[in-house]
């Protein structure tokens, strides 16, 4: 009884403060829209209820938004999946031999340093404005944290733990599977969380630059803006933000599930 | 020195070092000409000033490093090694940590399980088999490390200051635990320690090493048969031996 009450109180203590801030923001938004902005200029910040009514409750508009959300999620998800395979693979490879690290690392850093979004027109030019180009943008935006964190995680394995495997002359493969990868998992998950955010940004912002092909959330936002369809634009922006937040929460939970039982950084 | 008649009846040595040296690439001479024989049922304690090459010596014996000179003959591959830190893998449960060497030696799963149950029981960790190292006390972690080494059913045991990080009471408990296992299984062992009392209490022989580069200064026989009882700590023999080892150690460190 008291246990359950205590639990409820703990949950309340965690949920209530951010909820209060959320309500405050909604309140402020409403005050600005209805109170401060004259009706003529209300498109600058359309009231919440209008955004919901026009953007989400109208069946046609909703279908348009959800289709775009589906496409953007698919692009971000595919990009992230490719980046995970490539990034963890590269990290593992680089951790095996110093010269491979020296050979590859500069280029991984280059990919991180160049403004990937500026290359978007080039990708469109080369590969068309379809799915592949959009995925490529996401991969380039999310690769670095995965490579860097995988490499760091593997390199951070204490020498004493390696000695356990030295004692039995364990093969490279066994060492990788039984020691290096599990030890690097918390670090890889940190990279994954950052990479997932990067991939969502790549999918949404990349869209702005494509402006062609099937519309994702970015193209929709841009289109609504040019039509001055403020309510729909806000709905699309909210949806894009929600996607980013959802990805953050999901990958946080995933990290806790995978390594939380033994690693404190996941807490 | 053992008498000639004893040599004939003594079991074949598990380990023989003759003039073993180790220099590191940076020029550090860690071990300079160590002679040492370990037979089954012998527990050899090694004491010496910090940095005199005790850990290096164990590395050489375990094959983690190669001698730079001299000969090292080891008659068994079943070597248990217990480091100063328990070095458990934090993502594995105690049971899976204990099974690690079984996996690396390709023991069948059922055999691994069976042995793990047995060694966990031997160190009194059965109840904690499914805990992770992070949930255990320091003493329990050390027991887990001991169980892990026991899994390979070692004929030769190497201990590198295994109880140094424990409080005095736990340390003595672990000493008793170790003696019990030693009496049951009759392995040969090298036990590196900084505690002269611990060395004399546990060992059949105490090796005193000089400051770096490490050589064997003296070998002091502890002529009290195992099994040892805690009362041994309060005997005159014990006090005399502790004095003798301490004196040799002081001479070695002074140089
Ligand atoms: N890989 C290495 N390269 C160079 N020097 C080393 C290396 N490993 C150990 N040494 C040096 O060799 C000497 C002996 O080291 P070792 O760890 O064997 O000493 P130890 O007797 O175990 O000391 P302690 O009692 O402090 O544990 C030290 O001076 C140490 O600095
Ligand atoms: Mg040492």
Coordinates of C-alpha atoms and ligand atoms in Angstrom, one line a residue:
Chain A
X1 CA 0.0 0.0 0.0
X2 CA 2.5 2.6 1.2
X3 CA 4.9 1.2 -1.4
X4 CA 2.5 1.9 -4.2
X5 CA 1.7 5.3 -2.8
X6 CA 5.5 6.1 -2.6
X7 CA 5.9 4.9 -6.2
X8 CA 3.1 7.1 -7.4
X9 CA 4.6 10.1 -5.5
X10 CA 8.0 9.4 -7.2
X11 CA 6.4 9.2 -10.6
X12 CA 4.5 12.4 -9.9
X13 CA 7.6 14.2 -8.9
X14 CA 9.2 13.3 -12.2
X15 CA 6.2 14.0 -14.4
X16 CA 4.7 17.0 -12.8
X17 CA 7.4 19.7 -13.3
X18 CA 7.9 19.1 -17.0
X19 CA 4.1 18.9 -17.4
X20 CA 3.8 22.3 -15.7
X21 CA 6.3 23.8 -18.0
X22 CA 4.5 22.3 -21.0
X23 CA 1.2 23.8 -19.9
X24 CA 2.9 27.1 -19.3
X25 CA 4.2 27.1 -22.8
X26 CA 0.8 26.2 -24.2
X27 CA -0.7 29.0 -22.1
X28 CA 1.9 31.5 -23.3
X29 CA 1.3 30.4 -26.9
X30 CA -2.5 31.0 -26.5
X31 CA -2.0 34.4 -24.9
X32 CA 0.3 35.5 -27.7
X33 CA -1.9 34.2 -30.5
X34 CA -5.3 35.4 -29.2
X35 CA -4.2 38.3 -26.9
X36 CA -1.2 40.0 -28.5
X37 CA -1.4 39.3 -32.2
X38 CA -4.1 41.1 -34.2
X39 CA -6.2 38.7 -36.3
X40 CA -4.5 39.9 -39.4
X41 CA -1.1 38.9 -38.2
X42 CA -2.2 35.8 -36.3
X43 CA -0.7 33.5 -39.0
X44 CA 2.7 34.2 -37.3
X45 CA 1.7 32.1 -34.4
X46 CA -1.7 30.4 -35.1
X47 CA -3.5 29.3 -31.9
X48 CA -3.0 25.7 -30.7
X49 CA -6.6 24.7 -31.2
X50 CA -6.5 26.0 -34.8
X51 CA -3.3 24.0 -35.5
X52 CA -4.9 20.9 -34.1
X53 CA -8.2 21.5 -35.9
X54 CA -6.8 22.3 -39.3
X55 CA -3.6 20.3 -39.3
X56 CA -4.6 17.1 -37.5
X57 CA -8.4 16.8 -37.4
X58 CA -9.1 17.5 -41.1
X59 CA -8.9 14.1 -42.7
X60 CA -7.2 15.2 -46.0
X61 CA -4.6 17.3 -44.2
X62 CA -4.0 14.6 -41.7
X63 CA -3.5 12.0 -44.4
X64 CA -1.0 14.3 -46.1
X65 CA 0.9 14.8 -42.9
X66 CA 1.0 11.2 -41.9
X67 CA 2.2 10.1 -45.4
X68 CA 5.0 12.6 -45.1
X69 CA 5.8 11.4 -41.6
X70 CA 5.9 7.8 -42.8
X71 CA 8.3 8.7 -45.6
X72 CA 10.5 10.7 -43.4
X73 CA 10.6 8.0 -40.7
X74 CA 11.4 5.4 -43.3
X75 CA 14.3 7.6 -44.7
X76 CA 15.6 8.3 -41.2
X77 CA 15.3 4.6 -40.1
X78 CA 17.0 3.2 -43.2
X79 CA 19.7 5.8 -43.0
X80 CA 20.3 5.0 -39.3
X81 CA 20.3 1.2 -40.0
X82 CA 22.9 1.6 -42.7
X83 CA 25.0 4.0 -40.5
X84 CA 24.9 1.5 -37.6
X85 CA 26.2 -1.3 -39.8
X86 CA 28.8 0.8 -41.5
X87 CA 29.8 2.8 -38.4
X88 CA 30.1 -0.1 -36.0
X89 CA 31.8 -2.1 -38.7
X90 CA 34.3 0.6 -39.3
X91 CA 34.8 1.1 -35.6
X92 CA 35.5 -2.6 -35.1
X93 CA 37.8 -2.7 -38.1
X94 CA 39.8 0.4 -36.9
X95 CA 40.1 -1.0 -33.4
X96 CA 41.8 -4.1 -34.8
X97 CA 44.8 -2.5 -36.3
X98 CA 46.5 0.9 -35.8
X99 CA 47.3 1.4 -39.4
X100 CA 43.7 0.9 -40.4
X101 CA 42.7 3.5 -37.8
X102 CA 45.2 5.9 -39.2
X103 CA 44.1 5.2 -42.7
X104 CA 40.4 5.6 -42.2
X105 CA 39.9 8.0 -39.3
X106 CA 40.8 11.2 -41.2
X107 CA 38.0 10.5 -43.7
X108 CA 35.5 9.8 -41.0
X109 CA 36.4 13.2 -39.5
X110 CA 36.1 14.8 -43.0
X111 CA 32.6 13.4 -43.4
X112 CA 31.8 14.9 -40.0
X113 CA 33.3 18.3 -40.8
X114 CA 32.0 19.0 -44.3
X115 CA 28.5 20.6 -44.4
X116 CA 26.7 17.6 -45.6
X117 CA 23.5 19.5 -46.3
X118 CA 25.4 21.7 -48.8
X119 CA 26.1 18.6 -50.8
X120 CA 22.5 17.7 -51.2
X121 CA 22.1 19.3 -54.6
X122 CA 25.1 17.3 -55.7
X123 CA 23.6 14.1 -54.5
X124 CA 20.3 14.9 -56.3
X125 CA 22.3 15.6 -59.4
X126 CA 24.2 12.3 -59.2
X127 CA 21.6 9.9 -57.7
X128 CA 18.3 11.6 -58.4
X129 CA 15.9 13.0 -55.8
X130 CA 14.6 9.7 -54.7
X131 CA 14.9 7.5 -51.6
X132 CA 18.6 6.7 -52.1
X133 CA 19.9 10.3 -52.0
X134 CA 17.8 11.1 -48.9
X135 CA 19.1 8.0 -47.1
X136 CA 22.6 9.0 -48.1
X137 CA 22.2 12.3 -46.3
X138 CA 21.1 10.6 -43.2
X139 CA 23.9 8.1 -43.3
X140 CA 26.5 10.9 -43.6
X141 CA 25.0 12.8 -40.7
X142 CA 24.9 9.9 -38.3
X143 CA 28.0 8.0 -39.2
X144 CA 30.6 9.8 -37.1
X145 CA 29.2 9.3 -33.6
X146 CA 28.8 5.6 -34.3
X147 CA 32.4 5.1 -35.6
X148 CA 33.9 7.3 -32.9
X149 CA 32.0 5.7 -30.0
X150 CA 32.5 2.1 -31.2
X151 CA 36.2 2.8 -31.5
X152 CA 36.4 4.5 -28.1
X153 CA 34.4 1.8 -26.4
X154 CA 36.7 -1.0 -27.8
X155 CA 39.9 0.9 -27.0
X156 CA 38.7 1.5 -23.4
X157 CA 38.6 -2.1 -22.5
X158 CA 41.0 -2.4 -19.5
X159 CA 44.2 -4.3 -20.1
X160 CA 43.4 -6.6 -17.1
X161 CA 40.3 -7.8 -18.9
X162 CA 42.3 -8.5 -22.0
X163 CA 44.7 -10.6 -19.9
X164 CA 41.9 -13.0 -19.1
X165 CA 41.7 -13.7 -22.8
X166 CA 45.4 -13.8 -23.2
X167 CA 45.7 -16.5 -20.6
X168 CA 43.7 -18.8 -22.9
X169 CA 45.1 -17.5 -26.2
X170 CA 41.6 -16.5 -27.3
X171 CA 41.2 -15.7 -31.0
X172 CA 40.6 -12.2 -32.3
X173 CA 37.0 -13.1 -33.1
X174 CA 36.3 -14.5 -29.6
X175 CA 37.8 -11.5 -28.0
X176 CA 35.6 -9.2 -30.1
X177 CA 32.4 -11.1 -29.4
X178 CA 33.0 -11.9 -25.7
X179 CA 34.9 -8.9 -24.6
X180 CA 35.2 -5.9 -26.9
X181 CA 31.7 -5.6 -28.2
X182 CA 29.9 -6.1 -24.9
X183 CA 32.3 -3.8 -23.1
X184 CA 31.8 -1.2 -25.9
X185 CA 28.0 -1.5 -25.8
X186 CA 27.3 1.4 -23.5
X187 CA 29.5 3.6 -25.6
X188 CA 27.9 2.4 -28.8
X189 CA 24.4 3.1 -27.4
X190 CA 25.5 6.7 -26.6
X191 CA 26.7 7.0 -30.2
X192 CA 23.4 5.4 -31.4
X193 CA 21.4 8.0 -29.6
X194 CA 23.3 10.9 -31.1
X195 CA 23.2 9.2 -34.5
X196 CA 19.5 8.7 -34.3
X197 CA 19.0 12.4 -33.7
X198 CA 21.3 13.2 -36.7
X199 CA 19.4 10.8 -38.9
X200 CA 16.1 12.5 -38.1
X201 CA 17.6 15.9 -38.8
X202 CA 19.0 14.6 -42.1
X203 CA 15.7 13.2 -43.1
X204 CA 13.7 16.4 -42.3
X205 CA 16.2 19.1 -43.3
X206 CA 17.5 17.1 -46.3
X207 CA 14.0 17.3 -47.6
X208 CA 14.1 21.1 -47.7
X209 CA 17.0 20.9 -50.1
X210 CA 15.5 18.3 -52.3
X211 CA 12.2 20.1 -52.9
X212 CA 11.4 17.4 -55.4
X213 CA 9.9 13.9 -55.4
X214 CA 7.5 12.5 -52.9
X215 CA 7.1 15.0 -50.0
X216 CA 8.5 14.2 -46.6
X217 CA 7.9 16.4 -43.6
X218 CA 10.6 18.9 -44.8
X219 CA 9.0 19.4 -48.2
X220 CA 5.6 19.8 -46.6
X221 CA 6.9 22.4 -44.1
X222 CA 8.4 24.3 -47.0
X223 CA 5.3 24.0 -49.1
X224 CA 3.0 25.2 -46.3
X225 CA 5.3 28.1 -45.7
X226 CA 5.2 29.3 -49.3
X227 CA 1.4 28.9 -49.3
X228 CA 1.1 30.8 -45.9
X229 CA -0.8 27.8 -44.6
X230 CA 0.3 28.6 -41.1
X231 CA -1.8 26.1 -39.2
X232 CA -0.6 23.2 -41.3
X233 CA 3.0 24.4 -41.2
X234 CA 2.9 24.4 -37.4
X235 CA 1.3 21.0 -37.4
X236 CA 4.1 19.7 -39.6
X237 CA 6.8 21.3 -37.4
X238 CA 5.2 19.8 -34.3
X239 CA 5.2 16.4 -36.0
X240 CA 8.8 16.6 -37.0
X241 CA 9.7 17.6 -33.4
X242 CA 7.6 14.8 -32.0
X243 CA 9.5 12.4 -34.3
X244 CA 12.8 13.7 -32.9
X245 CA 11.7 13.4 -29.3
X246 CA 10.2 9.9 -29.9
X247 CA 13.5 8.7 -31.4
X248 CA 15.4 10.1 -28.4
X249 CA 13.1 8.5 -25.9
X250 CA 13.0 5.1 -27.7
X251 CA 16.8 4.9 -28.0
X252 CA 17.2 6.0 -24.4
X253 CA 14.9 3.2 -23.3
X254 CA 16.7 0.7 -25.6
X255 CA 20.1 1.6 -24.1
X256 CA 18.6 1.2 -20.6
X257 CA 17.2 -2.2 -21.5
X258 CA 20.4 -3.4 -23.1
X259 CA 23.1 -2.2 -20.7
X260 CA 21.3 -0.6 -17.7
X261 CA 21.5 -3.8 -15.7
X262 CA 25.3 -3.4 -15.4
X263 CA 26.3 0.0 -16.6
X264 CA 25.5 3.2 -14.7
X265 CA 25.8 5.6 -17.6
X266 CA 22.6 4.3 -19.0
X267 CA 20.6 5.4 -15.9
Chain B
X1 CA 67.0 -26.7 0.6
X2 CA 65.4 -30.1 0.6
X3 CA 67.4 -33.1 1.6
X4 CA 68.5 -35.6 -1.0
X5 CA 66.2 -38.4 0.1
X6 CA 63.2 -36.1 -0.2
X7 CA 64.1 -35.3 -3.8
X8 CA 63.7 -38.9 -4.8
X9 CA 60.2 -39.3 -3.3
X10 CA 58.9 -35.8 -4.2
X11 CA 56.5 -35.6 -7.1
X12 CA 57.8 -34.3 -10.4
X13 CA 57.9 -30.5 -10.4
X14 CA 55.0 -28.6 -12.0
X15 CA 57.3 -25.7 -12.7
X16 CA 61.0 -25.2 -13.0
X17 CA 62.7 -21.9 -13.5
X18 CA 66.4 -21.7 -14.0
X19 CA 68.1 -18.4 -14.3
X20 CA 65.0 -16.7 -15.7
X21 CA 65.5 -13.1 -16.6
X22 CA 63.1 -10.5 -18.1
X23 CA 64.1 -7.1 -19.6
X24 CA 61.5 -4.9 -21.1
X25 CA 62.1 -3.1 -24.4
X26 CA 62.6 0.2 -22.6
X27 CA 65.6 -1.3 -20.8
X28 CA 64.0 -2.0 -17.5
X29 CA 65.4 -5.2 -16.0
X30 CA 62.5 -6.5 -14.0
X31 CA 63.7 -10.0 -13.1
X32 CA 67.3 -11.0 -13.0
X33 CA 68.1 -14.7 -12.7
X34 CA 65.4 -16.4 -10.8
X35 CA 65.6 -20.1 -9.9
X36 CA 62.5 -21.7 -8.6
X37 CA 60.8 -25.1 -8.4
X38 CA 57.2 -25.7 -7.5
X39 CA 55.9 -29.2 -6.9
X40 CA 52.3 -30.4 -6.5
X41 CA 51.0 -29.7 -3.0
X42 CA 53.5 -26.9 -2.5
X43 CA 52.4 -23.4 -1.8
X44 CA 55.3 -21.0 -2.4
X45 CA 54.8 -17.4 -1.1
X46 CA 56.8 -14.6 -2.8
X47 CA 57.5 -11.4 -0.9
X48 CA 59.6 -8.5 -2.1
X49 CA 59.8 -4.8 -2.3
X50 CA 57.3 -3.0 -4.6
X51 CA 58.4 -3.1 -8.2
X52 CA 60.9 -5.9 -7.8
X53 CA 59.3 -8.0 -10.5
X54 CA 56.8 -10.3 -8.7
X55 CA 53.9 -9.7 -11.1
X56 CA 56.3 -10.0 -14.0
X57 CA 57.4 -13.4 -12.6
X58 CA 53.8 -14.6 -12.6
X59 CA 53.3 -13.3 -16.1
X60 CA 56.2 -15.3 -17.3
X61 CA 55.0 -18.4 -15.6
X62 CA 51.5 -18.0 -17.0
X63 CA 52.8 -17.3 -20.5
X64 CA 51.6 -13.7 -20.6
X65 CA 55.2 -12.7 -21.3
X66 CA 58.3 -14.4 -22.6
X67 CA 61.5 -14.6 -20.6
X68 CA 64.4 -12.7 -22.0
X69 CA 66.8 -15.4 -20.8
X70 CA 67.0 -18.7 -18.8
X71 CA 64.7 -21.6 -19.0
X72 CA 61.1 -22.0 -17.8
X73 CA 59.5 -25.4 -17.9
X74 CA 55.9 -25.9 -17.0
X75 CA 54.5 -29.4 -16.8
X76 CA 50.8 -28.4 -16.9
X77 CA 48.5 -26.2 -19.0
X78 CA 45.9 -26.1 -16.2
X79 CA 47.0 -22.8 -14.7
X80 CA 44.7 -20.8 -12.5
X81 CA 45.5 -17.1 -12.2
X82 CA 44.0 -14.7 -9.7
X83 CA 44.9 -11.1 -10.1
X84 CA 45.1 -8.4 -7.5
X85 CA 41.8 -7.0 -8.9
X86 CA 39.0 -9.5 -9.3
X87 CA 38.6 -8.3 -13.0
X88 CA 35.2 -9.7 -13.5
X89 CA 33.3 -8.7 -16.6
X90 CA 30.6 -6.4 -15.4
X91 CA 28.0 -7.4 -18.0
X92 CA 28.1 -11.1 -17.1
X93 CA 26.5 -12.6 -14.1
X94 CA 28.7 -14.3 -11.5
X95 CA 27.9 -17.7 -13.0
X96 CA 28.7 -16.6 -16.5
X97 CA 31.9 -14.9 -15.3
X98 CA 32.9 -18.2 -13.7
X99 CA 32.1 -20.1 -16.9
X100 CA 34.3 -17.8 -19.0
X101 CA 37.4 -19.9 -19.1
X102 CA 35.3 -23.0 -19.8
X103 CA 33.9 -21.2 -22.9
X104 CA 37.4 -20.2 -24.0
X105 CA 38.6 -23.8 -23.6
X106 CA 35.6 -25.1 -25.6
X107 CA 34.2 -27.1 -22.8
X108 CA 30.7 -28.4 -23.6
X109 CA 27.9 -26.3 -22.1
X110 CA 26.7 -29.0 -19.7
X111 CA 30.1 -29.6 -18.4
X112 CA 30.7 -25.9 -17.9
X113 CA 27.4 -25.6 -16.0
X114 CA 28.3 -28.5 -13.8
X115 CA 31.7 -27.3 -13.0
X116 CA 30.4 -23.7 -12.3
X117 CA 27.9 -25.0 -9.8
X118 CA 30.6 -26.9 -8.1
X119 CA 33.2 -24.2 -7.8
X120 CA 30.5 -21.6 -6.8
X121 CA 29.5 -23.9 -4.0
X122 CA 33.1 -24.4 -3.1
X123 CA 33.6 -20.6 -2.5
X124 CA 30.1 -20.2 -1.0
X125 CA 28.6 -18.1 -3.8
X126 CA 25.8 -20.4 -5.0
X127 CA 23.1 -17.9 -3.8
X128 CA 24.7 -15.1 -5.7
X129 CA 25.3 -16.9 -9.0
X130 CA 22.8 -14.8 -10.9
X131 CA 24.0 -11.4 -9.5
X132 CA 26.2 -9.1 -11.4
X133 CA 29.6 -8.2 -10.0
X134 CA 28.4 -4.6 -9.3
X135 CA 26.0 -6.0 -6.7
X136 CA 28.7 -7.9 -4.8
X137 CA 31.0 -6.8 -1.9
X138 CA 34.7 -6.8 -2.4
X139 CA 35.2 -10.1 -0.7
X140 CA 32.5 -11.7 -2.7
X141 CA 34.0 -10.5 -6.0
X142 CA 37.3 -12.0 -4.9
X143 CA 35.6 -15.3 -4.2
X144 CA 34.1 -15.1 -7.7
X145 CA 37.5 -14.6 -9.2
X146 CA 38.8 -17.5 -7.2
X147 CA 35.9 -19.7 -8.5
X148 CA 36.6 -18.6 -12.0
X149 CA 40.2 -19.8 -11.7
X150 CA 39.1 -23.0 -10.1
X151 CA 36.9 -23.9 -13.1
X152 CA 39.9 -25.0 -15.1
X153 CA 40.7 -27.4 -12.3
X154 CA 44.2 -26.0 -12.0
X155 CA 47.2 -28.0 -11.1
X156 CA 49.2 -24.8 -10.8
X157 CA 47.7 -21.7 -9.1
X158 CA 49.1 -18.2 -9.4
X159 CA 48.0 -15.6 -6.9
X160 CA 49.1 -11.9 -7.4
X161 CA 48.3 -10.2 -4.1
X162 CA 44.7 -11.4 -4.4
X163 CA 43.6 -10.2 -1.0
X164 CA 45.5 -6.9 -0.9
X165 CA 42.4 -4.8 -1.4
X166 CA 40.4 -6.5 1.3
X167 CA 40.0 -5.5 5.0
X168 CA 41.9 -7.5 7.5
X169 CA 39.0 -9.7 8.6
X170 CA 37.9 -10.6 5.1
X171 CA 41.5 -11.1 4.2
X172 CA 42.0 -13.7 6.9
X173 CA 38.7 -15.4 5.9
X174 CA 39.9 -15.6 2.4
X175 CA 43.2 -17.0 3.6
X176 CA 41.3 -19.8 5.4
X177 CA 39.2 -20.4 2.3
X178 CA 42.3 -20.7 0.2
X179 CA 43.9 -23.1 2.6
X180 CA 40.8 -25.3 2.6
X181 CA 40.9 -25.5 -1.2
X182 CA 44.6 -26.2 -1.1
X183 CA 44.2 -29.0 1.3
X184 CA 41.3 -30.5 -0.7
X185 CA 42.9 -30.2 -4.1
X186 CA 46.6 -30.4 -3.5
X187 CA 47.6 -28.0 -6.4
X188 CA 50.9 -26.3 -6.5
X189 CA 50.8 -22.5 -6.1
X190 CA 52.8 -19.3 -6.1
X191 CA 51.3 -16.7 -3.9
X192 CA 52.6 -13.1 -4.2
X193 CA 51.9 -11.0 -1.2
X194 CA 53.1 -7.9 0.7
X195 CA 52.1 -9.3 4.0
X196 CA 54.8 -11.3 5.7
X197 CA 52.4 -12.8 8.2
X198 CA 50.1 -14.0 5.4
X199 CA 53.1 -15.5 3.5
X200 CA 54.2 -17.5 6.6
X201 CA 50.7 -18.6 7.5
X202 CA 49.8 -19.9 4.1
X203 CA 53.1 -21.1 2.5
X204 CA 55.2 -24.2 2.5
X205 CA 58.1 -22.0 1.5
X206 CA 58.6 -18.2 1.5
X207 CA 60.7 -16.7 -1.3
X208 CA 62.2 -13.3 -0.5
X209 CA 63.1 -11.2 -3.5
X210 CA 65.6 -8.3 -3.7
X211 CA 64.7 -4.9 -5.0
X212 CA 64.6 -4.5 -8.8
X213 CA 66.0 -6.2 -10.7
X214 CA 64.4 -9.1 -8.8
X215 CA 66.5 -12.0 -7.7
X216 CA 65.7 -14.6 -5.0
X217 CA 67.5 -13.5 -1.9
X218 CA 66.4 -16.2 0.4
X219 CA 64.2 -19.2 0.5
X220 CA 62.7 -19.9 3.9
X221 CA 61.1 -23.2 4.6
X222 CA 57.9 -23.1 6.8
X223 CA 58.3 -26.6 8.3
X224 CA 54.8 -26.9 9.6
X225 CA 52.6 -29.4 7.8
X226 CA 49.3 -28.4 6.2
X227 CA 46.4 -28.2 7.1
X228 CA 47.2 -25.1 9.1
X229 CA 45.0 -23.9 11.9
X230 CA 44.5 -20.3 13.0
X231 CA 46.3 -21.2 16.2
X232 CA 49.5 -21.4 14.2
X233 CA 49.5 -17.6 14.1
X234 CA 50.0 -17.6 17.8
X235 CA 52.9 -20.0 18.0
X236 CA 56.6 -19.1 18.6
X237 CA 57.6 -20.8 15.4
X238 CA 55.3 -18.4 13.5
X239 CA 56.8 -15.4 15.3
X240 CA 60.3 -16.6 14.6
X241 CA 59.6 -17.2 10.9
X242 CA 57.9 -13.8 10.5
X243 CA 60.9 -12.2 12.1
X244 CA 63.3 -14.1 9.8
X245 CA 61.4 -13.2 6.6
X246 CA 61.0 -9.5 7.7
X247 CA 64.7 -9.3 8.3
X248 CA 65.6 -10.8 4.9
X249 CA 63.1 -8.4 3.3
X250 CA 64.7 -5.4 5.1
X251 CA 68.2 -6.5 3.8
X252 CA 66.8 -6.8 0.3
X253 CA 65.0 -3.5 0.3
X254 CA 68.0 -1.6 1.7
X255 CA 70.2 -2.3 -1.4
Ligands
LIG1 N1 55.5 -3.6 -19.8 C1 56.5 -3.1 -19.1 N2 57.4 -2.3 -19.7 C2 58.4 -1.7 -19.0 N3 58.6 -1.9 -17.7 C3 57.7 -2.6 -17.0 C4 56.6 -3.3 -17.7 N4 55.9 -4.0 -16.8 C5 56.5 -3.8 -15.6 N5 57.6 -3.0 -15.7 C6 58.6 -2.6 -14.7 O1 59.1 -3.8 -14.2 C7 59.3 -3.7 -12.8 C8 58.7 -4.8 -12.1 O2 57.2 -4.7 -12.2 P1 56.2 -5.7 -11.5 O3 54.9 -5.2 -11.8 O4 56.6 -7.1 -11.8 O5 56.6 -5.4 -10.0 P2 55.9 -6.0 -8.7 O6 57.0 -6.7 -7.9 O7 54.7 -6.8 -9.0 O8 55.5 -4.7 -7.9 P3 54.2 -4.5 -6.9 O9 54.6 -5.1 -5.6 O10 54.2 -3.0 -6.8 O11 53.1 -5.1 -7.6 C9 58.8 -2.3 -12.4 O12 59.8 -1.4 -12.3 C10 57.9 -1.9 -13.6 O13 57.9 -0.5 -13.7
LIG2 MG1 52.6 -6.6 -8.7

